[in-house]
DNA sequence: GTCTATATCTTGATAGAC
DNA sequence: GTCTATCAAGATATAGAC
């Protein structure tokens, strides 16, 4: 009775690994833990991901795609440049508010592996650069200048490493910055 | 090599360990590396620091004392509440600008060991709480309200995980927030 | 006696073999 | 899916220099 090769094995393993890596950190989680959480054999894990670094890179790529999907979805409903910027900021704030939030996965990885130049590190750095570039494009599109891009990135950086309680403060503040003040 | 004079042994070890821990992360640095960098025997290391956790706690406490000394020094010259707040912010910005800056040591530790409740984790959490409380006290003393404390903490958080280039942006911005605007 | 150096024990991790 | 080789790291114990 040959087992039917499960269609989503790679995804199953990756999803399990991603959850563990994000919650406990990449260094702290062993391949054995991933195997146990995925409910598969060790051979399968190494068949799909020949090394832990490749699994970590896949984890960061998965996270990137999830973030991009969520951001694209959030931006889909707004055409106005200011609305689009605020939609992005709101989406980030929502992600910070989600239970189990433990900071930005990419920044966390780079903190765990400082000075590293392997593939996961490159994925993380690329995401952060692209993420900043996207934010800057939206700020400039909404009529902001270079100073405002710096300031908003500062606040968003603080938001990423902050608590859910600060999410609303950040959103409200950035709204104030880019919307004409309403008289009371 | 020549025998290390006895009295400063603990400090020598701790200084060496602190440099390595901050630069490469606590997890990535082994006790053997600390021994080599300190130029002492393994026995002596374990005599002064019975476990790696105790060495890590000592590292964070040392960092805390260094930060507190620098902040106290920066605040010494200002009596005016607004000046004191800006002196603190400027001191933080200067520390971010220092070559070799690799983020806040306490946040980095908590990122490396999420969910940990041992002594180093408690030291790190206590520092962050005290640090925020001090900042809030200065903001309130300078005439700010609760909203301003939240906003300034957001910016300072972003500054900690930011680049030296953003340090000036943060200082200028906070200056603008707490000083009466000067007419052009 | 104090410190260095080394040898070793134990644990846990990556990885590959069966 | 289990079993095992290999290695690194934390921690301890022992042997030897000053």
Short mmCIF file of C-alpha atoms (C1' of nucleotides) in Angstrom, two decimals:
data_model
loop_
_atom_site.label_atom_id
_atom_site.label_comp_id
_atom_site.label_asym_id
_atom_site.label_seq_id
_atom_site.Cartn_x
_atom_site.Cartn_y
_atom_site.Cartn_z
CA UNK A 1 0.00 0.00 0.00
CA UNK A 2 2.11 2.75 -1.31
CA UNK A 3 1.31 6.06 0.27
CA UNK A 4 -0.07 8.65 -2.06
CA UNK A 5 2.49 11.42 -2.12
CA UNK A 6 0.72 14.20 -0.31
CA UNK A 7 0.22 17.06 -2.72
CA UNK A 8 0.94 19.82 -0.26
CA UNK A 9 3.87 18.32 1.59
CA UNK A 10 6.21 21.16 0.87
CA UNK A 11 3.61 23.70 1.94
CA UNK A 12 2.80 21.74 5.06
CA UNK A 13 6.43 21.66 6.12
CA UNK A 14 6.98 25.30 5.22
CA UNK A 15 3.90 26.47 7.07
CA UNK A 16 4.90 24.57 10.18
CA UNK A 17 8.46 25.88 9.99
CA UNK A 18 7.28 29.44 9.42
CA UNK A 19 5.10 29.37 12.53
CA UNK A 20 7.92 28.07 14.68
CA UNK A 21 10.59 30.34 13.21
CA UNK A 22 8.50 33.42 13.73
CA UNK A 23 7.38 32.57 17.24
CA UNK A 24 10.63 31.29 18.72
CA UNK A 25 13.28 32.60 16.34
CA UNK A 26 15.16 30.77 13.62
CA UNK A 27 18.16 29.91 15.78
CA UNK A 28 16.13 28.50 18.62
CA UNK A 29 14.11 26.12 16.45
CA UNK A 30 15.75 22.85 15.45
CA UNK A 31 15.03 20.80 12.38
CA UNK A 32 13.68 18.05 14.65
CA UNK A 33 11.05 20.45 15.95
CA UNK A 34 10.04 21.30 12.41
CA UNK A 35 9.70 17.61 11.57
CA UNK A 36 7.53 17.04 14.60
CA UNK A 37 5.31 20.03 13.92
CA UNK A 38 4.94 19.12 10.24
CA UNK A 39 4.19 15.51 11.12
CA UNK A 40 6.49 14.18 8.43
CA UNK A 41 9.73 12.28 8.29
CA UNK A 42 13.11 13.89 8.41
CA UNK A 43 13.95 12.58 4.96
CA UNK A 44 11.05 14.48 3.45
CA UNK A 45 12.11 17.67 5.10
CA UNK A 46 15.64 17.42 3.73
CA UNK A 47 14.29 16.36 0.36
CA UNK A 48 12.38 19.62 0.01
CA UNK A 49 14.84 21.84 1.92
CA UNK A 50 18.40 20.54 1.72
CA UNK A 51 19.61 22.77 4.53
CA UNK A 52 18.26 24.91 7.32
CA UNK A 53 19.40 28.05 5.53
CA UNK A 54 17.23 27.14 2.53
CA UNK A 55 14.30 26.50 4.82
CA UNK A 56 14.87 29.86 6.47
CA UNK A 57 15.04 31.57 3.08
CA UNK A 58 11.79 29.86 2.07
CA UNK A 59 10.22 31.02 5.34
CA UNK A 60 11.18 34.62 4.65
CA UNK A 61 10.01 34.40 1.05
CA UNK A 62 6.68 33.00 2.22
CA UNK A 63 6.34 35.82 4.72
CA UNK A 64 7.19 38.31 2.01
CA UNK A 65 4.53 36.93 -0.30
CA UNK A 66 1.95 36.98 2.47
CA UNK A 67 2.79 40.59 3.28
CA UNK A 68 2.67 41.60 -0.36
CA UNK A 69 -0.67 39.91 -0.83
CA UNK A 70 -2.12 41.67 2.19
CA UNK A 71 -0.75 45.03 1.09
CA UNK A 72 -1.98 44.62 -2.47
CA UNK A 73 -5.40 43.73 -1.14
CA UNK A 74 -5.40 46.77 1.13
CA UNK A 75 -4.39 49.09 -1.69
CA UNK A 76 -6.87 47.68 -4.18
CA UNK A 77 -9.78 49.72 -2.88
CA UNK A 78 -8.17 53.12 -2.97
CA UNK A 79 -7.36 55.26 -5.98
CA UNK A 80 -6.64 58.51 -4.20
CA UNK A 81 -2.91 58.77 -3.36
CA UNK A 82 -3.50 59.86 0.21
CA UNK A 83 -5.98 57.05 0.75
CA UNK A 84 -3.48 54.58 -0.63
CA UNK A 85 -0.76 55.71 1.72
CA UNK A 86 -3.08 55.53 4.70
CA UNK A 87 -4.33 52.12 3.59
CA UNK A 88 -0.78 50.84 3.66
CA UNK A 89 -0.08 52.32 7.09
CA UNK A 90 -3.37 50.92 8.40
CA UNK A 91 -2.52 47.49 7.06
CA UNK A 92 0.83 47.56 8.85
CA UNK A 93 -0.86 48.69 12.05
CA UNK A 94 -3.36 45.86 11.75
CA UNK A 95 -0.57 43.33 11.36
CA UNK A 96 1.07 44.70 14.50
CA UNK A 97 -2.22 44.37 16.36
CA UNK A 98 -2.64 40.73 15.42
CA UNK A 99 -2.32 38.36 18.36
CA UNK A 100 1.05 36.65 18.43
CA UNK A 101 2.77 39.57 16.79
CA UNK A 102 6.48 39.44 17.65
CA UNK A 103 7.99 42.12 15.50
CA UNK A 104 9.00 42.25 11.87
CA UNK A 105 10.15 38.83 10.70
CA UNK A 106 12.85 40.30 8.47
CA UNK A 107 14.32 42.62 11.07
CA UNK A 108 14.19 39.77 13.57
CA UNK A 109 16.15 37.51 11.24
CA UNK A 110 18.83 40.14 10.68
CA UNK A 111 19.08 40.67 14.42
CA UNK A 112 19.50 36.94 14.96
CA UNK A 113 22.18 36.68 12.26
CA UNK A 114 24.05 39.98 12.16
CA UNK A 115 26.60 40.37 9.41
CA UNK A 116 25.31 37.32 7.61
CA UNK A 117 25.31 37.46 3.81
CA UNK A 118 23.65 34.15 2.95
CA UNK A 119 20.39 33.82 1.09
CA UNK A 120 17.96 34.39 3.96
CA UNK A 121 19.84 37.56 4.88
CA UNK A 122 19.65 38.76 1.29
CA UNK A 123 15.92 38.03 1.20
CA UNK A 124 15.41 39.99 4.40
CA UNK A 125 17.49 42.96 3.29
CA UNK A 126 15.82 43.04 -0.11
CA UNK A 127 12.39 43.04 1.47
CA UNK A 128 13.25 45.91 3.80
CA UNK A 129 14.69 47.97 0.95
CA UNK A 130 11.69 47.29 -1.30
CA UNK A 131 9.30 47.96 1.53
CA UNK A 132 10.89 51.31 2.24
CA UNK A 133 10.89 52.17 -1.47
CA UNK A 134 7.19 51.39 -1.75
CA UNK A 135 6.40 53.52 1.27
CA UNK A 136 8.44 56.40 -0.14
CA UNK A 137 6.67 56.15 -3.49
CA UNK A 138 3.29 56.37 -1.80
CA UNK A 139 4.33 59.32 0.37
CA UNK A 140 5.68 61.23 -2.63
CA UNK A 141 2.57 60.32 -4.60
CA UNK A 142 0.46 61.76 -1.81
CA UNK A 143 2.27 65.06 -2.13
CA UNK A 144 4.91 64.56 0.56
CA UNK A 145 8.55 65.55 0.29
CA UNK A 146 11.80 63.78 1.21
CA UNK A 147 11.54 64.95 4.80
CA UNK A 148 8.10 63.44 5.16
CA UNK A 149 9.29 60.12 3.77
CA UNK A 150 12.03 60.05 6.40
CA UNK A 151 9.60 60.93 9.17
CA UNK A 152 6.97 58.44 8.18
CA UNK A 153 9.56 55.71 7.86
CA UNK A 154 10.77 56.60 11.34
CA UNK A 155 7.27 56.19 12.73
CA UNK A 156 6.67 52.98 10.81
CA UNK A 157 9.97 51.61 12.09
CA UNK A 158 8.90 52.45 15.61
CA UNK A 159 5.55 50.83 14.95
CA UNK A 160 7.16 47.59 13.82
CA UNK A 161 9.10 47.27 17.04
CA UNK A 162 6.27 48.60 19.16
CA UNK A 163 3.20 47.33 20.94
CA UNK A 164 -0.32 47.00 19.55
CA UNK A 165 -1.31 49.90 21.79
CA UNK A 166 0.84 52.23 19.71
CA UNK A 167 -0.61 51.14 16.41
CA UNK A 168 -3.51 53.59 16.58
CA UNK A 169 -1.26 56.43 17.67
CA UNK A 170 0.88 55.88 14.59
CA UNK A 171 -2.05 55.65 12.19
CA UNK A 172 -3.75 58.73 13.58
CA UNK A 173 -0.54 60.69 13.53
CA UNK A 174 0.33 59.84 9.94
CA UNK A 175 -3.25 60.63 8.96
CA UNK A 176 -2.81 64.04 10.50
CA UNK A 177 0.40 64.54 8.55
CA UNK A 178 -1.04 63.82 5.13
CA UNK A 179 -4.61 65.10 5.45
CA UNK A 180 -5.60 68.74 5.62
CA UNK A 181 -6.50 69.44 9.25
CA UNK A 182 -10.19 69.38 9.87
CA UNK A 183 -11.62 72.18 11.96
CA UNK A 184 -13.27 70.96 15.15
CA UNK B 1 51.29 35.00 27.45
CA UNK B 2 52.03 37.27 30.35
CA UNK B 3 49.88 36.74 33.34
CA UNK B 4 46.91 39.09 33.56
CA UNK B 5 46.98 41.12 36.76
CA UNK B 6 44.39 39.69 39.10
CA UNK B 7 42.33 42.72 40.16
CA UNK B 8 40.78 43.60 36.80
CA UNK B 9 40.16 40.09 35.59
CA UNK B 10 36.40 40.20 35.89
CA UNK B 11 36.22 43.49 34.04
CA UNK B 12 38.55 42.25 31.33
CA UNK B 13 36.40 39.20 30.71
CA UNK B 14 33.18 41.19 30.86
CA UNK B 15 34.42 43.87 28.49
CA UNK B 16 35.56 41.27 25.98
CA UNK B 17 32.29 39.38 26.26
CA UNK B 18 30.25 42.57 25.92
CA UNK B 19 31.99 43.55 22.71
CA UNK B 20 31.42 40.13 21.18
CA UNK B 21 27.84 39.79 22.40
CA UNK B 22 26.84 43.15 21.00
CA UNK B 23 28.59 42.74 17.67
CA UNK B 24 27.66 39.16 16.85
CA UNK B 25 24.74 38.43 19.14
CA UNK B 26 24.67 36.46 22.36
CA UNK B 27 23.62 33.18 20.77
CA UNK B 28 26.30 33.28 18.10
CA UNK B 29 29.17 33.83 20.53
CA UNK B 30 30.51 30.81 22.36
CA UNK B 31 32.23 30.73 25.71
CA UNK B 32 35.40 29.60 23.94
CA UNK B 33 35.38 32.81 21.89
CA UNK B 34 35.00 34.85 25.06
CA UNK B 35 37.94 33.03 26.60
CA UNK B 36 40.07 33.68 23.56
CA UNK B 37 39.12 37.36 23.36
CA UNK B 38 39.68 37.87 27.08
CA UNK B 39 43.02 36.06 26.94
CA UNK B 40 42.30 34.03 30.03
CA UNK B 41 41.69 30.42 30.88
CA UNK B 42 38.32 28.80 30.72
CA UNK B 43 38.47 28.08 34.42
CA UNK B 44 38.70 31.72 35.31
CA UNK B 45 35.75 32.61 33.15
CA UNK B 46 33.54 30.08 34.88
CA UNK B 47 34.86 31.19 38.23
CA UNK B 48 33.56 34.71 37.70
CA UNK B 49 30.49 33.81 35.63
CA UNK B 50 29.17 30.34 36.49
CA UNK B 51 26.99 30.18 33.39
CA UNK B 52 26.51 31.88 30.07
CA UNK B 53 23.21 33.31 31.26
CA UNK B 54 24.98 35.05 34.13
CA UNK B 55 27.57 36.42 31.73
CA UNK B 56 24.80 37.66 29.46
CA UNK B 57 23.04 39.29 32.42
CA UNK B 58 26.30 40.96 33.43
CA UNK B 59 26.74 42.17 29.85
CA UNK B 60 23.31 43.76 29.84
CA UNK B 61 23.85 45.30 33.26
CA UNK B 62 27.15 46.74 32.10
CA UNK B 63 25.45 48.17 29.02
CA UNK B 64 22.73 49.63 31.22
CA UNK B 65 25.22 51.32 33.49
CA UNK B 66 27.10 52.74 30.51
CA UNK B 67 23.88 54.10 29.04
CA UNK B 68 22.82 55.58 32.36
CA UNK B 69 26.17 57.22 32.83
CA UNK B 70 26.05 58.75 29.35
CA UNK B 71 22.48 59.97 29.85
CA UNK B 72 23.22 61.42 33.27
CA UNK B 73 26.20 63.23 31.83
CA UNK B 74 24.09 64.58 28.97
CA UNK B 75 21.38 65.81 31.33
CA UNK B 76 23.78 67.38 33.80
CA UNK B 77 24.18 70.57 31.78
CA UNK B 78 20.53 71.43 31.35
CA UNK B 79 18.09 72.73 33.91
CA UNK B 80 15.32 73.75 31.55
CA UNK B 81 12.84 70.86 31.06
CA UNK B 82 12.74 71.22 27.28
CA UNK B 83 16.52 71.31 27.11
CA UNK B 84 16.70 68.19 29.23
CA UNK B 85 14.35 66.28 26.98
CA UNK B 86 16.27 67.33 23.89
CA UNK B 87 19.56 66.48 25.56
CA UNK B 88 18.31 62.94 26.12
CA UNK B 89 17.09 62.59 22.55
CA UNK B 90 20.36 63.99 21.23
CA UNK B 91 22.33 61.54 23.36
CA UNK B 92 20.34 58.63 21.93
CA UNK B 93 20.88 59.93 18.41
CA UNK B 94 24.61 60.21 19.06
CA UNK B 95 24.74 56.63 20.25
CA UNK B 96 22.96 55.52 17.08
CA UNK B 97 25.49 57.44 15.00
CA UNK B 98 28.47 55.79 16.65
CA UNK B 99 30.37 53.47 14.33
CA UNK B 100 29.58 49.84 15.00
CA UNK B 101 26.06 50.65 16.14
CA UNK B 102 23.96 47.56 15.67
CA UNK B 103 20.69 48.41 17.37
CA UNK B 104 19.59 48.52 20.98
CA UNK B 105 21.35 45.81 22.96
CA UNK B 106 18.28 45.11 25.09
CA UNK B 107 15.84 44.84 22.20
CA UNK B 108 18.37 42.68 20.38
CA UNK B 109 18.60 40.30 23.31
CA UNK B 110 14.84 39.96 23.57
CA UNK B 111 14.67 39.30 19.83
CA UNK B 112 17.31 36.62 20.16
CA UNK B 113 15.53 34.98 23.10
CA UNK B 114 11.80 35.56 22.65
CA UNK B 115 9.62 34.42 25.49
CA UNK B 116 12.59 33.95 27.79
CA UNK B 117 12.07 34.83 31.46
CA UNK B 118 15.57 34.28 32.83
CA UNK B 119 17.71 36.97 34.39
CA UNK B 120 19.10 38.56 31.23
CA UNK B 121 15.57 38.84 29.85
CA UNK B 122 14.40 40.49 33.06
CA UNK B 123 17.31 42.92 32.94
CA UNK B 124 16.47 43.83 29.36
CA UNK B 125 12.75 44.26 30.02
CA UNK B 126 13.40 46.30 33.14
CA UNK B 127 15.74 48.61 31.25
CA UNK B 128 13.24 49.18 28.47
CA UNK B 129 10.46 49.93 30.94
CA UNK B 130 12.64 52.30 32.97
CA UNK B 131 13.93 53.92 29.83
CA UNK B 132 10.43 54.59 28.58
CA UNK B 133 9.38 55.90 32.01
CA UNK B 134 12.29 58.32 32.05
CA UNK B 135 11.46 59.56 28.59
CA UNK B 136 7.81 60.04 29.56
CA UNK B 137 8.77 61.96 32.68
CA UNK B 138 10.92 64.33 30.66
CA UNK B 139 8.21 64.85 28.03
CA UNK B 140 5.61 65.59 30.68
CA UNK B 141 8.07 67.86 32.49
CA UNK B 142 8.57 69.74 29.24
CA UNK B 143 4.85 70.42 29.03
CA UNK B 144 3.86 67.52 26.80
CA UNK B 145 0.77 65.36 27.22
CA UNK B 146 0.18 61.62 27.02
CA UNK B 147 -0.20 61.76 23.26
CA UNK B 148 3.17 63.42 22.88
CA UNK B 149 4.84 60.79 25.07
CA UNK B 150 3.43 58.10 22.79
CA UNK B 151 4.55 59.90 19.67
CA UNK B 152 8.04 60.63 20.89
CA UNK B 153 8.45 57.05 22.04
CA UNK B 154 7.37 55.92 18.59
CA UNK B 155 10.04 58.07 16.98
CA UNK B 156 12.70 57.00 19.47
CA UNK B 157 11.79 53.37 18.84
CA UNK B 158 12.18 53.96 15.14
CA UNK B 159 15.46 55.70 15.79
CA UNK B 160 16.83 52.74 17.73
CA UNK B 161 16.17 50.36 14.87
CA UNK B 162 17.16 52.90 12.25
CA UNK B 163 20.25 54.10 10.48
CA UNK B 164 22.59 56.90 11.55
CA UNK B 165 21.23 58.94 8.66
CA UNK B 166 17.87 59.14 10.39
CA UNK B 167 19.27 60.32 13.67
CA UNK B 168 19.25 63.98 12.69
CA UNK B 169 15.76 63.73 11.27
CA UNK B 170 14.51 62.41 14.58
CA UNK B 171 16.29 65.02 16.68
CA UNK B 172 15.13 67.91 14.49
CA UNK B 173 11.59 66.63 14.46
CA UNK B 174 11.33 66.21 18.22
CA UNK B 175 12.89 69.64 18.64
CA UNK B 176 10.12 71.04 16.48
CA UNK B 177 7.53 69.27 18.60
CA UNK B 178 8.62 70.65 21.92
CA UNK B 179 9.91 74.11 21.00
CA UNK B 180 7.69 77.03 20.07
CA UNK B 181 7.93 77.36 16.29
CA UNK B 182 10.22 80.11 15.19
CA UNK B 183 8.91 82.42 12.53
CA UNK B 184 10.93 82.28 9.30
"C1'" DG C 1 48.05 28.88 45.24
"C1'" DT C 2 46.56 31.04 41.27
"C1'" DC C 3 46.05 31.01 36.45
"C1'" DT C 4 46.63 28.61 31.68
"C1'" DA C 5 45.90 24.94 28.90
"C1'" DT C 6 43.89 20.78 27.68
"C1'" DA C 7 41.07 16.70 27.98
"C1'" DT C 8 36.62 15.22 28.62
"C1'" DC C 9 31.57 14.75 29.55
"C1'" DT C 10 27.04 15.88 28.11
"C1'" DT C 11 23.67 17.72 25.29
"C1'" DG C 12 21.55 18.99 21.26
"C1'" DA C 13 21.79 20.22 16.49
"C1'" DT C 14 22.51 19.40 11.39
"C1'" DA C 15 22.59 16.10 8.22
"C1'" DG C 16 22.60 11.68 5.88
"C1'" DA C 17 22.03 6.52 5.83
"C1'" DC C 18 19.13 2.73 6.06
"C1'" DG D 1 10.25 6.96 9.79
"C1'" DT D 2 14.13 5.40 12.73
"C1'" DC D 3 18.77 5.25 13.50
"C1'" DT D 4 23.23 7.04 13.57
"C1'" DA D 5 27.51 9.81 12.24
"C1'" DT D 6 29.44 14.22 13.05
"C1'" DC D 7 30.15 18.34 15.13
"C1'" DA D 8 29.71 22.35 18.07
"C1'" DA D 9 28.79 24.36 22.49
"C1'" DG D 10 28.20 24.56 27.56
"C1'" DA D 11 30.26 23.04 31.46
"C1'" DT D 12 33.63 20.41 34.50
"C1'" DA D 13 37.94 18.22 35.82
"C1'" DT D 14 42.69 17.50 35.53
"C1'" DA D 15 47.63 18.50 34.43
"C1'" DG D 16 51.05 21.69 34.42
"C1'" DA D 17 53.49 26.78 34.45
"C1'" DC D 18 54.67 30.69 37.46
#
